Coordinates of C-alpha atoms in Angstrom, one line a residue:
V213 CA 1.5 -21.7 8.0
L214 CA -0.8 -21.6 4.0
G215 CA -3.4 -23.1 6.2
N216 CA -3.5 -20.5 8.7
V217 CA -3.0 -17.7 6.4
L218 CA -6.2 -19.2 4.1
L219 CA -8.2 -18.9 7.4
L220 CA -7.1 -15.8 9.1
C221 CA -8.0 -14.3 5.2
V222 CA -11.2 -15.8 5.4
I223 CA -12.5 -15.0 8.8
N224 CA -11.1 -11.5 8.7
G225 CA -12.7 -11.0 5.3
F226 CA -16.2 -11.7 6.6
C227 CA -15.6 -10.0 9.9
F228 CA -14.6 -6.5 8.3
G229 CA -16.5 -6.7 5.6
G230 CA -19.8 -7.6 7.5
L231 CA -19.4 -5.2 10.4
T232 CA -18.5 -2.5 7.9
L233 CA -21.6 -3.0 5.7
I234 CA -23.8 -2.5 8.8
F235 CA -22.0 1.0 9.6
L236 CA -21.3 1.8 6.5
D237 CA -23.0 5.3 6.4
P238 CA -21.6 6.5 9.7
I239 CA -18.5 5.4 8.5
L240 CA -18.4 6.9 4.8
H241 CA -19.5 10.6 6.6
F242 CA -16.6 9.9 9.2
F243 CA -14.0 9.7 6.0
G244 CA -15.5 13.0 4.4
A245 CA -18.3 11.8 2.5
S246 CA -20.1 14.7 1.3
P247 CA -24.3 14.3 0.7
A248 CA -23.2 14.5 -2.8
T249 CA -20.7 12.0 -2.9
L250 CA -22.3 9.8 -0.5
P251 CA -24.8 8.0 -2.7
Y252 CA -21.9 7.1 -5.1
A253 CA -19.9 6.0 -2.0
R254 CA -22.6 3.7 -1.1
D255 CA -23.0 2.1 -4.2
F256 CA -19.4 1.1 -4.9
M257 CA -19.1 0.2 -1.1
Q258 CA -21.3 -2.6 -0.6
V259 CA -20.3 -4.3 -4.0
I260 CA -16.8 -4.0 -2.8
L261 CA -17.6 -5.1 0.7
I262 CA -19.8 -8.3 -0.2
G263 CA -16.3 -9.4 -2.0
N264 CA -13.9 -8.7 0.7
P265 CA -13.6 -12.4 1.9
I266 CA -12.6 -13.3 -2.0
A267 CA -9.8 -10.0 -2.0
F268 CA -8.6 -10.9 1.3
T269 CA -7.7 -14.5 0.7
F270 CA -6.4 -13.5 -3.1
I271 CA -4.0 -11.0 -1.4
G272 CA -2.8 -13.2 1.1
L273 CA -2.8 -16.5 -0.8
N274 CA -0.5 -14.3 -3.2
N275 CA 1.7 -13.1 -1.0
V276 CA 2.3 -16.9 0.3
M277 CA 3.2 -18.0 -3.7
R278 CA 5.7 -15.2 -3.9
A279 CA 7.4 -15.8 -0.5
T280 CA 7.6 -19.8 -1.1
G281 CA 9.5 -19.6 -4.5
Y282 CA 7.2 -18.0 -7.1
P283 CA 7.6 -14.7 -7.4
K284 CA 6.4 -14.7 -11.3
K285 CA 3.2 -16.8 -10.5
A286 CA 2.4 -13.9 -8.2
M287 CA 3.1 -11.2 -10.6
L288 CA 0.9 -13.0 -13.2
S289 CA -1.8 -13.6 -10.9
S290 CA -1.8 -9.8 -10.0
L291 CA -1.5 -8.7 -13.8
L292 CA -4.4 -11.3 -14.5
T293 CA -6.4 -9.4 -12.4
V294 CA -5.4 -5.9 -13.5
F295 CA -6.2 -6.9 -17.5
A296 CA -9.5 -8.6 -16.2
N297 CA -10.7 -5.3 -14.7
I298 CA -9.3 -3.4 -17.1
I299 CA -11.8 -5.0 -19.7
L300 CA -14.9 -5.8 -17.6
A301 CA -14.9 -2.2 -16.1
P302 CA -15.9 -0.3 -19.2
I303 CA -18.3 -3.3 -20.2
F304 CA -20.1 -2.7 -17.0
I305 CA -20.0 0.9 -16.9
F306 CA -21.0 1.8 -20.1
H307 CA -22.1 -0.3 -22.3
L308 CA -24.3 -2.2 -19.5
D309 CA -24.7 1.0 -18.1
W310 CA -24.2 0.0 -14.5
G311 CA -22.2 3.1 -13.1
I312 CA -20.4 2.7 -10.2
R313 CA -21.9 -0.3 -9.0
G314 CA -20.5 -1.9 -12.4
A315 CA -17.2 -0.3 -11.4
A316 CA -16.7 -2.7 -8.1
L317 CA -18.3 -5.5 -9.6
A318 CA -15.6 -5.9 -12.0
T319 CA -13.0 -5.3 -9.2
V320 CA -14.7 -8.4 -7.3
I321 CA -14.9 -10.5 -10.7
S322 CA -11.5 -9.9 -11.5
Q323 CA -10.0 -10.6 -8.0
S324 CA -12.3 -14.2 -7.8
I325 CA -10.4 -14.9 -11.4
G326 CA -6.9 -14.3 -9.7
L327 CA -8.2 -16.2 -6.9
I328 CA -9.1 -19.2 -8.8
W329 CA -5.9 -19.4 -10.8
I330 CA -4.1 -18.9 -7.0
V331 CA -6.1 -22.2 -6.1
S332 CA -5.2 -23.8 -9.1
H333 CA -1.1 -23.5 -7.8
Y334 CA -2.1 -24.5 -4.6
L335 CA -4.2 -27.9 -5.9
N336 CA -1.4 -28.7 -7.8
K337 CA 0.6 -31.8 -6.7
N338 CA 4.1 -30.6 -8.3
T339 CA 3.5 -27.5 -6.2
T340 CA 6.4 -27.3 -2.9
I341 CA 3.9 -25.7 -0.9
R342 CA 0.1 -26.8 -1.4
F343 CA -3.3 -27.5 0.5
K344 CA -3.0 -30.6 2.5
P345 CA -5.5 -32.7 4.8
G346 CA -4.5 -31.5 8.4
I347 CA -3.1 -27.7 8.0
F348 CA -6.0 -25.7 8.1
K349 CA -6.2 -25.4 11.9
L350 CA -5.2 -21.9 13.8
K351 CA -2.1 -22.4 15.7
S352 CA -1.5 -19.7 18.2
R353 CA 2.3 -20.0 17.5
I354 CA 1.7 -19.3 13.9
I355 CA -1.0 -16.6 14.3
M356 CA 1.5 -14.6 16.7
S357 CA 4.2 -14.8 14.0
I358 CA 2.3 -13.6 11.2
F359 CA 1.0 -11.0 13.6
S360 CA 4.1 -10.1 14.4
I361 CA 6.1 -9.3 11.3
G362 CA 2.6 -8.2 9.8
M363 CA 1.9 -5.7 12.3
S364 CA 4.2 -2.5 10.9
P365 CA 2.0 -2.4 7.3
F366 CA -1.1 -3.1 9.2
L367 CA -0.2 0.1 11.6
M368 CA 1.0 2.1 8.5
N369 CA -2.0 1.4 6.7
V370 CA -4.7 1.9 9.7
C371 CA -2.5 5.4 10.3
A372 CA -3.0 5.8 6.1
S373 CA -6.8 5.4 6.6
S374 CA -6.8 7.9 9.4
V375 CA -4.7 10.1 7.4
V376 CA -7.4 9.9 4.6
I377 CA -10.4 10.8 7.2
I378 CA -8.4 14.3 8.0
L379 CA -7.3 14.6 4.7
N380 CA -10.7 14.4 3.1
N381 CA -12.6 16.3 6.0
S382 CA -9.7 19.1 5.6
F383 CA -10.4 19.3 1.9
M384 CA -14.0 19.8 2.4
R385 CA -13.6 22.9 4.8
Y386 CA -11.3 24.5 3.0
G387 CA -11.9 23.5 -1.0
G388 CA -15.4 21.5 -1.0
D389 CA -15.9 18.5 -3.3
L390 CA -13.8 19.7 -6.0
A391 CA -10.8 19.6 -3.3
I392 CA -11.7 16.1 -2.8
G393 CA -11.9 15.2 -6.4
A394 CA -8.7 17.0 -6.8
Y395 CA -7.0 14.6 -4.0
G396 CA -8.6 11.8 -5.6
I397 CA -7.0 12.5 -9.4
V398 CA -3.4 13.0 -7.1
N399 CA -3.7 10.1 -4.8
R400 CA -4.3 8.0 -7.7
V401 CA -1.1 9.1 -9.3
L402 CA 0.9 9.2 -6.3
T403 CA -0.7 5.0 -5.8
L404 CA 0.4 4.3 -8.8
F405 CA 4.0 5.0 -8.0
I406 CA 3.8 3.7 -4.4
M407 CA 2.5 0.3 -5.5
I408 CA 5.7 0.1 -7.5
E409 CA 7.7 1.1 -4.5
I410 CA 5.8 -1.6 -2.7
G411 CA 6.4 -4.1 -5.2
V412 CA 10.1 -3.6 -5.2
T413 CA 10.0 -3.9 -0.9
Q414 CA 8.2 -7.3 -1.4
G415 CA 10.4 -8.4 -4.0
M416 CA 13.6 -7.3 -1.5
Q417 CA 12.4 -9.1 1.7
P418 CA 12.1 -12.6 1.3
V419 CA 15.6 -12.0 -0.5
I420 CA 17.2 -10.1 2.8
G421 CA 15.0 -12.4 5.5
F422 CA 16.8 -15.0 4.3
N423 CA 20.4 -14.1 3.8
Y424 CA 19.9 -12.2 6.9
G425 CA 18.7 -15.6 9.2
A426 CA 21.9 -17.4 6.8
L427 CA 24.4 -14.9 8.0
L428 CA 25.4 -14.1 4.5
F429 CA 25.6 -10.0 5.0
D430 CA 27.2 -9.1 2.1
R431 CA 23.9 -10.3 0.2
V432 CA 22.2 -8.1 2.4
R433 CA 23.6 -5.1 2.1
K434 CA 24.1 -5.6 -2.2
T435 CA 20.3 -6.5 -2.0
L436 CA 19.4 -3.6 0.0
R437 CA 21.6 -1.2 -2.6
Y438 CA 19.8 -2.7 -5.4
A439 CA 16.5 -2.1 -3.6
L440 CA 17.4 1.1 -2.8
I441 CA 19.0 2.3 -6.2
A442 CA 15.3 0.9 -7.7
G443 CA 13.2 2.4 -5.1
V444 CA 14.8 6.1 -5.2
S445 CA 15.0 5.7 -9.1
I446 CA 10.9 5.2 -9.3
M447 CA 10.0 7.8 -6.8
T448 CA 12.8 10.6 -8.8
F449 CA 10.8 9.4 -12.1
G450 CA 7.5 10.2 -10.8
F451 CA 8.6 13.2 -9.3
L452 CA 10.0 14.5 -12.8
L453 CA 6.7 13.2 -14.7
S454 CA 4.9 15.5 -12.1
Q455 CA 6.8 18.7 -12.0
L456 CA 7.4 18.6 -15.9
F457 CA 4.5 17.4 -17.4
P458 CA 1.3 17.7 -14.8
S459 CA -1.3 18.6 -17.5
A460 CA -1.0 15.4 -19.1
I461 CA -1.2 13.2 -16.3
V462 CA -4.2 15.5 -14.9
G463 CA -6.0 15.5 -18.4
M464 CA -6.3 11.8 -18.5
F465 CA -8.8 11.8 -15.5
T466 CA -11.0 15.3 -16.2
D467 CA -11.4 18.0 -18.7
N468 CA -12.8 20.4 -16.0
H469 CA -10.5 23.5 -16.4
E470 CA -10.9 24.3 -12.3
L471 CA -10.3 20.6 -11.3
M472 CA -7.5 20.6 -13.4
E473 CA -6.1 23.4 -12.5
L474 CA -6.0 22.2 -8.4
S475 CA -5.2 18.8 -9.4
K476 CA -1.9 20.4 -11.1
F477 CA -0.7 22.4 -8.3
G478 CA -1.8 19.9 -5.5
L479 CA 0.5 17.1 -7.6
R480 CA 3.2 19.3 -7.9
V481 CA 3.4 19.9 -4.8
T482 CA 2.8 16.2 -3.1
C483 CA 5.4 15.2 -5.4
L484 CA 8.4 17.4 -3.7
M485 CA 9.6 15.0 -1.6
F486 CA 9.4 11.6 -4.2
P487 CA 12.8 10.9 -4.4
L488 CA 13.3 10.9 -0.3
A489 CA 9.8 9.2 0.7
G490 CA 11.4 6.5 -2.0
C491 CA 14.2 5.9 0.2
Q492 CA 12.2 6.1 3.5
I493 CA 10.0 3.2 2.4
I494 CA 12.3 1.1 1.6
I495 CA 14.6 1.2 4.5
T496 CA 11.5 0.9 6.7
N497 CA 10.7 -1.8 4.9
F498 CA 14.3 -3.5 5.5
F499 CA 14.0 -3.4 9.6
Q500 CA 10.5 -5.2 9.0
S501 CA 12.9 -8.1 6.3
I502 CA 15.2 -8.7 9.3
G503 CA 12.7 -9.0 12.6
K504 CA 13.5 -5.6 13.8
A505 CA 9.2 -5.1 13.5
K506 CA 9.2 -2.5 16.6
V507 CA 11.8 -0.2 14.4
S508 CA 9.9 -0.9 11.3
I509 CA 6.5 0.0 13.4
F510 CA 8.1 2.9 14.5
L511 CA 9.7 4.1 11.3
S512 CA 5.9 3.4 9.5
L513 CA 4.3 5.5 12.1
S514 CA 6.0 8.3 12.2
R515 CA 5.2 9.8 8.9
Q516 CA 1.6 9.3 9.8
L517 CA 1.1 10.2 13.0
L518 CA 4.0 12.1 14.2
F519 CA 4.3 14.6 11.8
L520 CA 1.7 14.6 8.8
I521 CA -1.6 14.7 11.3
P522 CA -0.1 17.5 13.2
F523 CA 0.5 19.4 10.1
L524 CA -2.8 18.6 8.8
L525 CA -4.1 20.1 11.6
I526 CA -2.1 23.3 12.2
L527 CA -1.2 24.1 8.5
P528 CA -4.6 25.0 6.8
R529 CA -5.7 27.2 9.7
F530 CA -2.8 29.7 8.3
W531 CA -2.5 28.9 4.3
G532 CA -5.8 27.3 3.7
I533 CA -6.0 24.6 1.4
T534 CA -2.4 25.1 0.6
G535 CA -1.9 24.3 3.8
V536 CA -3.6 20.8 3.6
W537 CA -0.8 20.0 0.3
S538 CA 2.2 21.3 1.8
S539 CA 1.7 19.4 4.9
M540 CA 2.4 15.9 3.1
P541 CA 5.4 17.2 1.5
M542 CA 7.4 18.6 4.8
A543 CA 5.9 15.2 6.6
D544 CA 8.0 13.5 3.5
F545 CA 11.3 15.3 4.7
I546 CA 10.8 14.5 8.7
S547 CA 10.4 11.2 8.2
F548 CA 13.1 10.5 5.7
M549 CA 15.5 12.5 8.1
T550 CA 14.2 10.0 11.0
T551 CA 14.7 7.0 8.9
I552 CA 18.1 8.4 8.0
G553 CA 19.0 8.9 11.5
T554 CA 18.0 5.7 12.9
F555 CA 19.3 3.6 10.4
M556 CA 22.3 5.3 11.1
Y557 CA 22.6 4.3 14.4
F558 CA 21.8 0.6 14.2
V559 CA 24.9 0.4 11.6
R560 CA 27.3 2.5 13.8
K561 CA 26.3 0.5 17.1
G562 CA 27.0 -2.8 15.1
L563 CA 23.3 -4.0 15.5
L564 CA 22.5 -4.9 11.8
F565 CA 25.8 -6.8 10.2
K566 CA 27.6 -8.5 13.4
T567 CA 29.4 -11.3 11.7
N568 CA 29.3 -12.6 7.7
K569 CA 29.5 -16.1 7.0
T570 CA 31.5 -17.6 4.5
I571 CA 29.9 -19.5 1.8
E572 CA 32.1 -22.4 0.7

């Protein structure tokens, strides 16, 4: 599995990065870049896409490290890239005056540092799962297993990208570049809490997967309960910060008065259903953890495809830019209700926890 993950990451990294570089300008236009923002987006993405194989390999091997019993090492490798980026970005952007390309280069170099750390782990003879001759051969059985489990987050990210396209175009239509800037600020804040939430789900998955396979359903229930408490608490904290201190949060990104006011309004609206979204994310990933990929895929896609995109196409026609902001919490609420209904159906039908194995 380790060998297949490495090969797939490298192949996908080169193919995706190369194709995107060839058609970069049309893609950026499609994503909503305006004549004013296109040069910055192009400068940033050219560097990022050249380093794409590094990013793919770093993320893939880091996840394998966590899944094979080294969660602390995986966390340290992620923190290493973050701190390296924090140090390098201001040097490249301001001191060396490399601008937006400097920011991208800092990201690629930071990921390279993290990748070196991870590769050294897999070369260590004391590591449980490590690089060995003969493992670097693609096998259809392993590839299909990887694809079936990873299809849910993959499709969720594809839908998220589709939503970004519609959002950017909607903000451009109803508010111009300033509205896109406001969404950029709001999205950074949302991403901060969502990434912490994803960290909880990634830590939950191997624990639930192992115990579910061992028929230790009491442990599965307990892990799910703890994950739900943590996930909802994280998102509730984000909700409270966004409602009580929007000026302080937005002020970290800009001092432009008009942009601040638009960002504060957007932040408050988009975070309205954060606590419910925390629950929805955990349960969706729970289904993925126990091998019910189809259910997880459906729940992942429901918010984006079934609810958010239709709202984005309809509400702005009546409420303008307010309709664009309001689409997100409305989709969160309906998605939460769908997820809870699906989970309760499986519980009542006895399709989740059948027989508990006794630990002797």
